[in-house]
Coordinates of C-alpha atoms in Angstrom, one line a residue:
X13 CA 82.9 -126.6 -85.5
X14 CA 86.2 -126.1 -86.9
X15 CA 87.8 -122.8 -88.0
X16 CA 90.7 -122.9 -90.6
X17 CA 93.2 -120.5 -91.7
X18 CA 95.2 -120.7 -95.1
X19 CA 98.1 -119.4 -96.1
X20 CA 99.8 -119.4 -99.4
X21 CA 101.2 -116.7 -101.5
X22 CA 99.1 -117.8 -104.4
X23 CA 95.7 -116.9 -105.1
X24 CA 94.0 -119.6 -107.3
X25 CA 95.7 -122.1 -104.1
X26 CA 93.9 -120.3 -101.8
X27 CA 90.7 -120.0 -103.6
X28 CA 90.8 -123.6 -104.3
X29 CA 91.7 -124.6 -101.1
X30 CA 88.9 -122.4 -100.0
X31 CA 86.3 -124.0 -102.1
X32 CA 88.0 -127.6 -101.1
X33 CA 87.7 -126.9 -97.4
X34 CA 84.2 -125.5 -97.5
X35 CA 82.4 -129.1 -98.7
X36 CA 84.8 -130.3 -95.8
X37 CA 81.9 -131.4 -92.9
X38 CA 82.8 -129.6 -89.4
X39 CA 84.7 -126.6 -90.9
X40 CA 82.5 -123.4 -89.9
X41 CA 84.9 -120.7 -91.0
X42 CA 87.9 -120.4 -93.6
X43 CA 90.2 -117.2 -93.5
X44 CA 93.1 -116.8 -96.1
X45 CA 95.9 -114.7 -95.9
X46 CA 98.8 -114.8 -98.6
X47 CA 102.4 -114.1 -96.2
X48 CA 104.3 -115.4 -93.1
X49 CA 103.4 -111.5 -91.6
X50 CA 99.5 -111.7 -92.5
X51 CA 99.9 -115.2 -91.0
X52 CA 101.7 -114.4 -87.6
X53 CA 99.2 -111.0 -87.0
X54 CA 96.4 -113.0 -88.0
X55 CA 96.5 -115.9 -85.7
X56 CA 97.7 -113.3 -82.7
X57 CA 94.6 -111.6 -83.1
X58 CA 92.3 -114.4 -82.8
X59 CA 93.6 -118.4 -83.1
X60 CA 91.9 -120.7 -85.4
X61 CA 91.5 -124.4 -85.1
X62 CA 93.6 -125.2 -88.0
X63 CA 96.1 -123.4 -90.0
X64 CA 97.0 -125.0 -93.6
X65 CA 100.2 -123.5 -94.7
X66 CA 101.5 -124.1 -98.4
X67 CA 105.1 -125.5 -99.5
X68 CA 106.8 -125.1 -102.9
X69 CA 109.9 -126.6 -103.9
X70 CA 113.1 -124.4 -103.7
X71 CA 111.2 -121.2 -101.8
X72 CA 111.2 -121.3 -98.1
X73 CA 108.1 -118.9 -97.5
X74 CA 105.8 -121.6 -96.5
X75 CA 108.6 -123.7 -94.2
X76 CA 109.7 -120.2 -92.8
X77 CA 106.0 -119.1 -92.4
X78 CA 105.3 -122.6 -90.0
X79 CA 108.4 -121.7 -87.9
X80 CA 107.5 -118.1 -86.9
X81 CA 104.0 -119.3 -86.1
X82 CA 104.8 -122.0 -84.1
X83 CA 107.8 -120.4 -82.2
X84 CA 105.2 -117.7 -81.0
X85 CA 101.8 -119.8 -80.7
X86 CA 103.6 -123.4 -79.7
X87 CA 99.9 -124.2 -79.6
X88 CA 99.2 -123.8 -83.1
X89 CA 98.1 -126.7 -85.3
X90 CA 99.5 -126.3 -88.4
X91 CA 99.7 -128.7 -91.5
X92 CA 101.6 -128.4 -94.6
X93 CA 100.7 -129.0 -98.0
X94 CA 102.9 -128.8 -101.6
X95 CA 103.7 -131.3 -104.3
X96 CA 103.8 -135.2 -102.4
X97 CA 107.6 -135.3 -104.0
X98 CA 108.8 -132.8 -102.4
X99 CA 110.8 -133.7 -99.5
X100 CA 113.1 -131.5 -98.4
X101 CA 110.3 -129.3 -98.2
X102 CA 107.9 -131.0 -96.0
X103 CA 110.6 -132.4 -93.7
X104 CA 111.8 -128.8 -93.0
X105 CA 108.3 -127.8 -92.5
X106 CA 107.7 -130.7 -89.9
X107 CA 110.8 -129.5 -88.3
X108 CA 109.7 -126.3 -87.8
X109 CA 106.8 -127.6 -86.3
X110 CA 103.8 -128.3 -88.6
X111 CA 101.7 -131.3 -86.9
X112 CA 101.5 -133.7 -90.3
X113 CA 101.3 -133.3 -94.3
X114 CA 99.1 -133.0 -97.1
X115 CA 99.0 -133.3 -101.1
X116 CA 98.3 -130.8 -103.3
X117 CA 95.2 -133.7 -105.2
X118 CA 94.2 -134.8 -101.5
X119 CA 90.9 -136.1 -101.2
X120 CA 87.9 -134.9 -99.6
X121 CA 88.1 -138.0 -96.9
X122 CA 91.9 -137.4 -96.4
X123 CA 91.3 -133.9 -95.8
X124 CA 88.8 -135.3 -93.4
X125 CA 91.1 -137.4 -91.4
X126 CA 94.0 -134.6 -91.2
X127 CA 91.8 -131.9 -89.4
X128 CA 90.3 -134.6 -87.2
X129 CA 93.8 -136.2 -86.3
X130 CA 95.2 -132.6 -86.1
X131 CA 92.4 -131.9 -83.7
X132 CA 93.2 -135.6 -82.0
X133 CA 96.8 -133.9 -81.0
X134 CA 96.5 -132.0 -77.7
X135 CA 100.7 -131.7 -78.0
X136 CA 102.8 -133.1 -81.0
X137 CA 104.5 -136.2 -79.7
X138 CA 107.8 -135.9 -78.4
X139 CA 110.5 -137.3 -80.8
X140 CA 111.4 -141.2 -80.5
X141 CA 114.5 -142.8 -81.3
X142 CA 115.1 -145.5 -83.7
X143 CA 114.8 -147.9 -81.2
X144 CA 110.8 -147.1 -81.7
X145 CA 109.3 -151.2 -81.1
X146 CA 106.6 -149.8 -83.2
X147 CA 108.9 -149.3 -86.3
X148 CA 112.0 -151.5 -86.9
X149 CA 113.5 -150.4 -90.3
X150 CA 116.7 -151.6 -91.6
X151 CA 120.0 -149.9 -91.9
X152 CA 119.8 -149.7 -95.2
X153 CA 116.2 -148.8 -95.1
X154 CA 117.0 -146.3 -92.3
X155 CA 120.0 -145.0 -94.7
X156 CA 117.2 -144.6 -97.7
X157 CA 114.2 -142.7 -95.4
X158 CA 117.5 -140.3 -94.7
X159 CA 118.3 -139.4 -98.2
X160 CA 115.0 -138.6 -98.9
X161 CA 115.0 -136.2 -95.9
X162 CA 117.7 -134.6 -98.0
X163 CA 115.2 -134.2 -101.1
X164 CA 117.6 -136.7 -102.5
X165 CA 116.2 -138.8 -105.6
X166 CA 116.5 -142.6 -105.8
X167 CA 119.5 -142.3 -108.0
X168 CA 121.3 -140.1 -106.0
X169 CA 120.6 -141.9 -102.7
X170 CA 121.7 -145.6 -104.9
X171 CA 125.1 -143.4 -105.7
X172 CA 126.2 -142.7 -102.1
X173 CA 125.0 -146.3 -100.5
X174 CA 127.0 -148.2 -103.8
X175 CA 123.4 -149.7 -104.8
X176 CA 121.7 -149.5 -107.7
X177 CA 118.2 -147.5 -108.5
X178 CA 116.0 -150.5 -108.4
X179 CA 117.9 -152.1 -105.3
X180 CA 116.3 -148.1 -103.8
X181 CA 113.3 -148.5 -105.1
X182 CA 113.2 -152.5 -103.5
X183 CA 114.2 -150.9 -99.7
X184 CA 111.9 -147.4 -100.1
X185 CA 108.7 -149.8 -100.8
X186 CA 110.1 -151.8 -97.4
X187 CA 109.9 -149.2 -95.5
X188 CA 106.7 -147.3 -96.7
X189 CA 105.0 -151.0 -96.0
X190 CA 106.5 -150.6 -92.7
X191 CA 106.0 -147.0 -91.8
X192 CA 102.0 -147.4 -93.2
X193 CA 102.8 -144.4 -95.8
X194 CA 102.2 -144.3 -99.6
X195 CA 104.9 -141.6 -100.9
X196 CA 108.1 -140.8 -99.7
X197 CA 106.9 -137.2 -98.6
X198 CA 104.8 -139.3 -95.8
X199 CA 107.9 -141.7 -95.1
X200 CA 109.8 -138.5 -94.6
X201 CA 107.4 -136.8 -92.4
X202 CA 106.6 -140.2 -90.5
X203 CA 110.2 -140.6 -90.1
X204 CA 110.9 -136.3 -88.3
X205 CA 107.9 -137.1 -86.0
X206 CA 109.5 -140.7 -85.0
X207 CA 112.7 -139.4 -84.6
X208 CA 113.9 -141.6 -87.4
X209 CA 115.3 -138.7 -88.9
X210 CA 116.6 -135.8 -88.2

């Protein structure tokens, strides 16, 4: 049976999360708590299996939140959740140590599949280099999964490379193919915990 702990500083997230996580087979008990503090003496008091911490673009509570918690429980399994195009946010979150992503609209199955390849995870995998035989991207393509990292939109990222939009759009649908991801907040999380990017 699976314990969860959420944090967000919203209320109607964490009640729906609540209800969300409660049809979720497996999960026997679901705590909330709404701030990095609550979080940190929380989890120091008793550890849960899963912590589900939330991310909103521009306000580094939930990204700050994952860093405390995992620089003083390295053990903690935590995973992220906030709008699927926000990327700066959820690469600085997997950087600080969250274990993998989620959207806002996941489904019931998806959420199935994090806490059960959260779980999977006795240690998150140490960083590999580009060099990866498991993932051979492109330059370019590598140069695209960066700007993302930098919350950089297509038109920004076409700017600095001298391509156009569409010619972005053509290498970012590459390398999702590649990497086995469906939005660029996957690609960019894929790429932190490959060491693609960094």
């Amino acid at each position: 049976m699976t314990t969860v702990l959420i944090c967000d500083d919203r209320r109607s997230v964490r009640e729906g999360l609540t209800r969300v996580m409660s049809a979720v087979p497996g999960v026997s008990r679901i705590d909330c708590v709404a701030h990095g503090d609550e979080l940190l003496a929380r989890f120091s008091r008793q550890a849960v299996d899963v912590v589900l911490v939330g991310t909103q673009r521009a306000v580094p509570n939930g990204v700050e939140a994952t860093r405390r918690l995992v620089s003083a429980h390295p053990q903690a399994n935590v995973i992220v959740f906030g709008a699927p195009d926000d990327a700066a946010s959820i690469a600085a979150a997997i950087a600080g140590g969250a274990r993998g992503y989620l959207r806002w609209d996941a489904s019931r199955p998806e959420l199935v599949a994090a806490l059960a390849h959260t779980l999977a995870s006795t240690s998150v995998p140490a960083p590999r280099q580009p060099s990866d035989p498991g993932v051979q991207l492109t330059e370019r393509e590598l140069q695209v999964l960066r700007g993302m990292s930098q919350g950089k939109s297509n038109g920004q990222i076409g700017r600095e490379l001298y391509l156009s939009e569409d010619t972005v759009e053509t290498h970012a649908r590459r390398l999702f193919r590649k990497l086995g991801v469906r939005d660029r907040a996957q690609a960019v999380a894929h790429g932190f915990r490959r060491g693609l990017v960094a």
